[in-house]
Structures are given as C-alpha cells and as structure tokens.
C-alpha cells in the first residue's frame, strides 16, 4: 500500500492528479512498466508507483510510454532520514514557525458556531456611517433552538446583507431547565446590554437611534413583551425603537395552553398577559411607532397572529400596524426552505419596514 498524497511539491500537477483521500493499491497490469533500470527501494509496491508516474509524465510531456527516458528532475522516492531531536531543535527559526495552513486549521471555527467578524482598523471608521441595529429573538416554543442554529444564522445573514444593518441575536435560557419567565428577563437584559454599547461592534458601527426588534414564533412573543416593557420603563443608553417585526408570532388563544403551563410554573391561564397579549390593556404603551405582523396560511397560529393585529389596532395605540399573510405556507417556512420565492418575499418585506 502506498499513500500517493505523499508526493513532493515540485510536481504540483502530479500531486493533483494523484490526490486521493484514502490509501490505494495499484497493479502494474494496467500500465506499461519502465524499461530503464532505476534503483528503487525494496518495497514491493514502489515499482507500481513508478509505472504510474511514468504514464503520467508521458501523457503530459509527449514521451513514448516505452521510452527509457525519464526527466532528471523526477523527485526521489527514497524517504528522507528522520531528524533527531537535537537536529529539529537546531533548525533555523524560519523553519520552525507554523505555516499559514496550520494556523488556519488551529483556529478553524465549526460551521454551526456564530463567528464574530474582525473589526476594521480604527482609521477607517471615519469613512463608514453607523448602521441601524436589529435585535432578533429566535423562536422554538421557549425550549429549543439558539442563535447558533444554522437556519437562524443563515436567515439573519441574509437580512443583514439585504438591509445593510448590524444584527444582535439574543441567546436566552431555555425552559424547562430555566422555566419561564426567565426567557423574558434574559431578553430584556440583552436589549439593555445592547443599549449600553459596551460591545465595540455596537459602539462603533450601530446607530442606537435606529433600532428594530424582531422575532419568530415564541421569539415574537418575547420581542413584543420587551417592547411593552421598554414603552413603560424606558430603554437604557438612549435606545430608540423604530419598529418591530413579528414572524408567525405565538400568542395564547381562548383556552389554557398546557405546554406553556409545563414550561411556566406561575402561568395564570388565559389571564396571563405575557402569553395572551391580545388582552393586555397596556398595548397602547407599545414602545415603537410601526409593527409588521407575518402569518402563514396553513399555520395553526395564524388566527392568534390575526387577533393580535386586531387588538393592537383597536387599543388606541398611536402607531401603524400591517398584516402580511402568505397563502399555502406553514409555520416559519422561510427558515426551513429559504430558497422559496415566498421566503425571499418575506425578507424583502422584512427589510422594507
């Protein structure tokens, strides 16, 4: 057995031609062997490799397959003797430094891990105006998912590129290990942290005078409650909420929700205003001037989203609210299939707020 990946670099085409990821065994019956006497190691499969190299060279350079001529620059197949420990220590410093590829492998980030991009040099900040800030709260029935979920990460990358904004994705603690209302408190603290602008990306690149909230499913419920609390208590750092996008929001219906009762020990049933926000008399204190509500035609939560829209319109709130219904689609379809035409339409309407 011989690993062809161990060929030397003076023949880059040859290395690419024989670049296999697994060890292969080759037989000489498929190629014409060399007729010239060449000294080779005693390994039984090395002549086979030499035959393959001869075939490749003759194909690339027009040599006769049976010609005894072999380019004098053919690298030796003899293994170099291993250096002793003292020899390795005495190498020049340039040879001991890690190369770029080893550094990239060492600092490789798994694809599902959120990656904070590097900040531009400080002398370039004068040429880049500050961008609007989007604070996004993910869904998942208060008990699953995170900002590291590939669907959310990809969706927010698309929104950020389309709208030219800075995005903060909230990582709240999940029930039942951390029962509700902990998720509401975590979301509020995340917004207050962003308003404090302690993070360089927010401080240098985000305009806290143009801030939007957004969330899907249970995250839309959390975003609504944070906006209500901000309208009554105020946000830190002069944060000004300009709008809110609720994607297929989860709100309670006319009956007690048994899943919420399991995740929320102090759940007050249909009178709990965090879950059943349509009944909240403080809707008129919602701390933003615009709200965009998305519902899906085949979503079981469609009517609850519509009831929230109607309640907000009738509450005496001074802002404007818009309802967008996508026919023939199910709950958060844009996360499961972002390539759909309807998914692209949601993104365009999202960034148009």
PDB file of N, CA, C and O in Angstrom, residues 67-102:
ATOM      1  N   UNK A  67       9.574   4.603 -23.702  1.00  0.00           N
ATOM      2  CA  UNK A  67      10.872   5.254 -23.758  1.00  0.00           C
ATOM      3  C   UNK A  67      11.588   5.119 -22.426  1.00  0.00           C
ATOM      4  O   UNK A  67      10.985   5.266 -21.365  1.00  0.00           O
ATOM      5  N   UNK A  68      12.891   4.855 -22.450  1.00  0.00           N
ATOM      6  CA  UNK A  68      13.624   4.729 -21.190  1.00  0.00           C
ATOM      7  C   UNK A  68      13.942   6.074 -20.564  1.00  0.00           C
ATOM      8  O   UNK A  68      14.480   6.131 -19.483  1.00  0.00           O
ATOM      9  N   UNK A  69      13.616   7.176 -21.309  1.00  0.00           N
ATOM     10  CA  UNK A  69      13.983   8.489 -20.790  1.00  0.00           C
ATOM     11  C   UNK A  69      13.016   8.907 -19.691  1.00  0.00           C
ATOM     12  O   UNK A  69      11.805   8.813 -19.846  1.00  0.00           O
ATOM     13  N   UNK A  70      13.550   9.425 -18.628  1.00  0.00           N
ATOM     14  CA  UNK A  70      12.765   9.968 -17.521  1.00  0.00           C
ATOM     15  C   UNK A  70      13.372  11.311 -17.172  1.00  0.00           C
ATOM     16  O   UNK A  70      14.593  11.450 -17.122  1.00  0.00           O
ATOM     17  N   UNK A  71      12.595  12.362 -17.020  1.00  0.00           N
ATOM     18  CA  UNK A  71      13.159  13.666 -16.683  1.00  0.00           C
ATOM     19  C   UNK A  71      14.062  13.584 -15.460  1.00  0.00           C
ATOM     20  O   UNK A  71      13.773  12.887 -14.493  1.00  0.00           O
ATOM     21  N   UNK A  72      15.166  14.307 -15.575  1.00  0.00           N
ATOM     22  CA  UNK A  72      16.144  14.258 -14.487  1.00  0.00           C
ATOM     23  C   UNK A  72      15.639  14.922 -13.216  1.00  0.00           C
ATOM     24  O   UNK A  72      16.214  14.736 -12.156  1.00  0.00           O
ATOM     25  N   UNK A  73      14.569  15.711 -13.332  1.00  0.00           N
ATOM     26  CA  UNK A  73      14.049  16.411 -12.151  1.00  0.00           C
ATOM     27  C   UNK A  73      13.029  15.596 -11.369  1.00  0.00           C
ATOM     28  O   UNK A  73      12.407  16.101 -10.452  1.00  0.00           O
ATOM     29  N   UNK A  74      12.834  14.310 -11.775  1.00  0.00           N
ATOM     30  CA  UNK A  74      11.890  13.475 -11.043  1.00  0.00           C
ATOM     31  C   UNK A  74      12.335  13.350  -9.597  1.00  0.00           C
ATOM     32  O   UNK A  74      13.459  12.968  -9.317  1.00  0.00           O
ATOM     33  N   UNK A  75      11.460  13.693  -8.642  1.00  0.00           N
ATOM     34  CA  UNK A  75      11.879  13.633  -7.239  1.00  0.00           C
ATOM     35  C   UNK A  75      12.173  12.205  -6.803  1.00  0.00           C
ATOM     36  O   UNK A  75      11.556  11.253  -7.268  1.00  0.00           O
ATOM     37  N   UNK A  76      13.109  12.097  -5.922  1.00  0.00           N
ATOM     38  CA  UNK A  76      13.482  10.790  -5.413  1.00  0.00           C
ATOM     39  C   UNK A  76      12.375  10.224  -4.537  1.00  0.00           C
ATOM     40  O   UNK A  76      11.733  10.955  -3.784  1.00  0.00           O
ATOM     41  N   UNK A  77      12.148   8.929  -4.672  1.00  0.00           N
ATOM     42  CA  UNK A  77      11.134   8.282  -3.853  1.00  0.00           C
ATOM     43  C   UNK A  77      11.704   7.741  -2.552  1.00  0.00           C
ATOM     44  O   UNK A  77      10.981   7.143  -1.770  1.00  0.00           O
ATOM     45  N   UNK A  78      13.009   7.922  -2.374  1.00  0.00           N
ATOM     46  CA  UNK A  78      13.615   7.498  -1.115  1.00  0.00           C
ATOM     47  C   UNK A  78      13.130   8.388   0.018  1.00  0.00           C
ATOM     48  O   UNK A  78      13.079   9.598  -0.113  1.00  0.00           O
ATOM     49  N   UNK A  79      12.745   7.813   1.111  1.00  0.00           N
ATOM     50  CA  UNK A  79      12.326   8.594   2.271  1.00  0.00           C
ATOM     51  C   UNK A  79      13.527   9.246   2.917  1.00  0.00           C
ATOM     52  O   UNK A  79      14.572   8.618   3.090  1.00  0.00           O
ATOM     53  N   UNK A  80      13.363  10.518   3.246  1.00  0.00           N
ATOM     54  CA  UNK A  80      14.451  11.206   3.920  1.00  0.00           C
ATOM     55  C   UNK A  80      14.609  10.659   5.332  1.00  0.00           C
ATOM     56  O   UNK A  80      13.606  10.361   6.000  1.00  0.00           O
ATOM     57  N   UNK A  81      15.842  10.558   5.790  1.00  0.00           N
ATOM     58  CA  UNK A  81      16.025  10.071   7.170  1.00  0.00           C
ATOM     59  C   UNK A  81      15.421  11.064   8.152  1.00  0.00           C
ATOM     60  O   UNK A  81      15.474  12.276   7.968  1.00  0.00           O
ATOM     61  N   UNK A  82      14.807  10.547   9.190  1.00  0.00           N
ATOM     62  CA  UNK A  82      14.193  11.403  10.195  1.00  0.00           C
ATOM     63  C   UNK A  82      15.258  12.141  10.986  1.00  0.00           C
ATOM     64  O   UNK A  82      16.294  11.585  11.340  1.00  0.00           O
ATOM     65  N   UNK A  83      14.978  13.416  11.258  1.00  0.00           N
ATOM     66  CA  UNK A  83      15.909  14.210  12.040  1.00  0.00           C
ATOM     67  C   UNK A  83      15.824  13.799  13.502  1.00  0.00           C
ATOM     68  O   UNK A  83      14.756  13.457  14.016  1.00  0.00           O
ATOM     69  N   UNK A  84      16.953  13.878  14.137  1.00  0.00           N
ATOM     70  CA  UNK A  84      16.968  13.617  15.571  1.00  0.00           C
ATOM     71  C   UNK A  84      16.376  14.819  16.290  1.00  0.00           C
ATOM     72  O   UNK A  84      16.168  15.885  15.720  1.00  0.00           O
ATOM     73  N   UNK A  85      16.097  14.641  17.571  1.00  0.00           N
ATOM     74  CA  UNK A  85      15.510  15.723  18.351  1.00  0.00           C
ATOM     75  C   UNK A  85      16.429  16.940  18.390  1.00  0.00           C
ATOM     76  O   UNK A  85      15.980  18.090  18.270  1.00  0.00           O
ATOM     77  N   UNK A  86      17.718  16.717  18.533  1.00  0.00           N
ATOM     78  CA  UNK A  86      18.655  17.836  18.578  1.00  0.00           C
ATOM     79  C   UNK A  86      18.710  18.557  17.239  1.00  0.00           C
ATOM     80  O   UNK A  86      18.820  19.784  17.171  1.00  0.00           O
ATOM     81  N   UNK A  87      18.593  17.802  16.127  1.00  0.00           N
ATOM     82  CA  UNK A  87      18.597  18.435  14.811  1.00  0.00           C
ATOM     83  C   UNK A  87      17.353  19.291  14.613  1.00  0.00           C
ATOM     84  O   UNK A  87      17.406  20.375  14.039  1.00  0.00           O
ATOM     85  N   UNK A  88      16.192  18.796  15.087  1.00  0.00           N
ATOM     86  CA  UNK A  88      14.975  19.585  14.951  1.00  0.00           C
ATOM     87  C   UNK A  88      15.042  20.851  15.785  1.00  0.00           C
ATOM     88  O   UNK A  88      14.546  21.907  15.392  1.00  0.00           O
ATOM     89  N   UNK A  89      15.636  20.781  16.949  1.00  0.00           N
ATOM     90  CA  UNK A  89      15.752  21.967  17.803  1.00  0.00           C
ATOM     91  C   UNK A  89      16.703  23.001  17.217  1.00  0.00           C
ATOM     92  O   UNK A  89      16.539  24.205  17.429  1.00  0.00           O
ATOM     93  N   UNK A  90      17.715  22.535  16.462  1.00  0.00           N
ATOM     94  CA  UNK A  90      18.721  23.447  15.927  1.00  0.00           C
ATOM     95  C   UNK A  90      18.369  24.005  14.558  1.00  0.00           C
ATOM     96  O   UNK A  90      19.189  24.657  13.921  1.00  0.00           O
ATOM     97  N   UNK A  91      17.145  23.727  14.076  1.00  0.00           N
ATOM     98  CA  UNK A  91      16.741  24.282  12.784  1.00  0.00           C
ATOM     99  C   UNK A  91      16.638  25.798  12.867  1.00  0.00           C
ATOM    100  O   UNK A  91      16.369  26.347  13.928  1.00  0.00           O
ATOM    101  N   UNK A  92      16.819  26.501  11.746  1.00  0.00           N
ATOM    102  CA  UNK A  92      16.603  27.964  11.742  1.00  0.00           C
ATOM    103  C   UNK A  92      15.184  28.293  12.174  1.00  0.00           C
ATOM    104  O   UNK A  92      14.254  27.508  11.978  1.00  0.00           O
ATOM    105  N   UNK A  93      15.006  29.456  12.743  1.00  0.00           N
ATOM    106  CA  UNK A  93      13.709  29.846  13.284  1.00  0.00           C
ATOM    107  C   UNK A  93      12.638  29.890  12.211  1.00  0.00           C
ATOM    108  O   UNK A  93      11.471  29.599  12.450  1.00  0.00           O
ATOM    109  N   UNK A  94      13.029  30.228  10.932  1.00  0.00           N
ATOM    110  CA  UNK A  94      12.048  30.307   9.868  1.00  0.00           C
ATOM    111  C   UNK A  94      11.414  28.946   9.593  1.00  0.00           C
ATOM    112  O   UNK A  94      10.254  28.848   9.208  1.00  0.00           O
ATOM    113  N   UNK A  95      12.199  27.870   9.780  1.00  0.00           N
ATOM    114  CA  UNK A  95      11.668  26.537   9.521  1.00  0.00           C
ATOM    115  C   UNK A  95      10.809  26.036  10.656  1.00  0.00           C
ATOM    116  O   UNK A  95      10.036  25.098  10.493  1.00  0.00           O
ATOM    117  N   UNK A  96      10.932  26.628  11.843  1.00  0.00           N
ATOM    118  CA  UNK A  96      10.143  26.162  12.982  1.00  0.00           C
ATOM    119  C   UNK A  96       8.826  26.903  13.124  1.00  0.00           C
ATOM    120  O   UNK A  96       7.958  26.491  13.882  1.00  0.00           O
ATOM    121  N   UNK A  97       8.672  28.032  12.413  1.00  0.00           N
ATOM    122  CA  UNK A  97       7.423  28.777  12.511  1.00  0.00           C
ATOM    123  C   UNK A  97       6.292  28.009  11.823  1.00  0.00           C
ATOM    124  O   UNK A  97       6.498  27.376  10.788  1.00  0.00           O
ATOM    125  N   UNK A  98       5.083  28.043  12.373  1.00  0.00           N
ATOM    126  CA  UNK A  98       3.956  27.351  11.723  1.00  0.00           C
ATOM    127  C   UNK A  98       3.574  28.043  10.429  1.00  0.00           C
ATOM    128  O   UNK A  98       3.656  29.267  10.314  1.00  0.00           O
ATOM    129  N   UNK A  99       3.184  27.257   9.440  1.00  0.00           N
ATOM    130  CA  UNK A  99       2.764  27.858   8.178  1.00  0.00           C
ATOM    131  C   UNK A  99       1.316  28.321   8.266  1.00  0.00           C
ATOM    132  O   UNK A  99       0.617  28.064   9.239  1.00  0.00           O
ATOM    133  N   UNK A 100       0.861  29.005   7.211  1.00  0.00           N
ATOM    134  CA  UNK A 100      -0.470  29.593   7.234  1.00  0.00           C
ATOM    135  C   UNK A 100      -1.557  28.527   7.323  1.00  0.00           C
ATOM    136  O   UNK A 100      -2.552  28.698   8.022  1.00  0.00           O
ATOM    137  N   UNK A 101      -1.342  27.396   6.661  1.00  0.00           N
ATOM    138  CA  UNK A 101      -2.375  26.371   6.678  1.00  0.00           C
ATOM    139  C   UNK A 101      -2.563  25.772   8.062  1.00  0.00           C
ATOM    140  O   UNK A 101      -3.681  25.528   8.503  1.00  0.00           O
ATOM    141  N   UNK A 102      -1.460  25.557   8.785  1.00  0.00           N
ATOM    142  CA  UNK A 102      -1.580  25.004  10.129  1.00  0.00           C
ATOM    143  C   UNK A 102      -2.261  25.991  11.065  1.00  0.00           C
ATOM    144  O   UNK A 102      -3.020  25.606  11.950  1.00  0.00           O
TER     145      UNK A 102
END
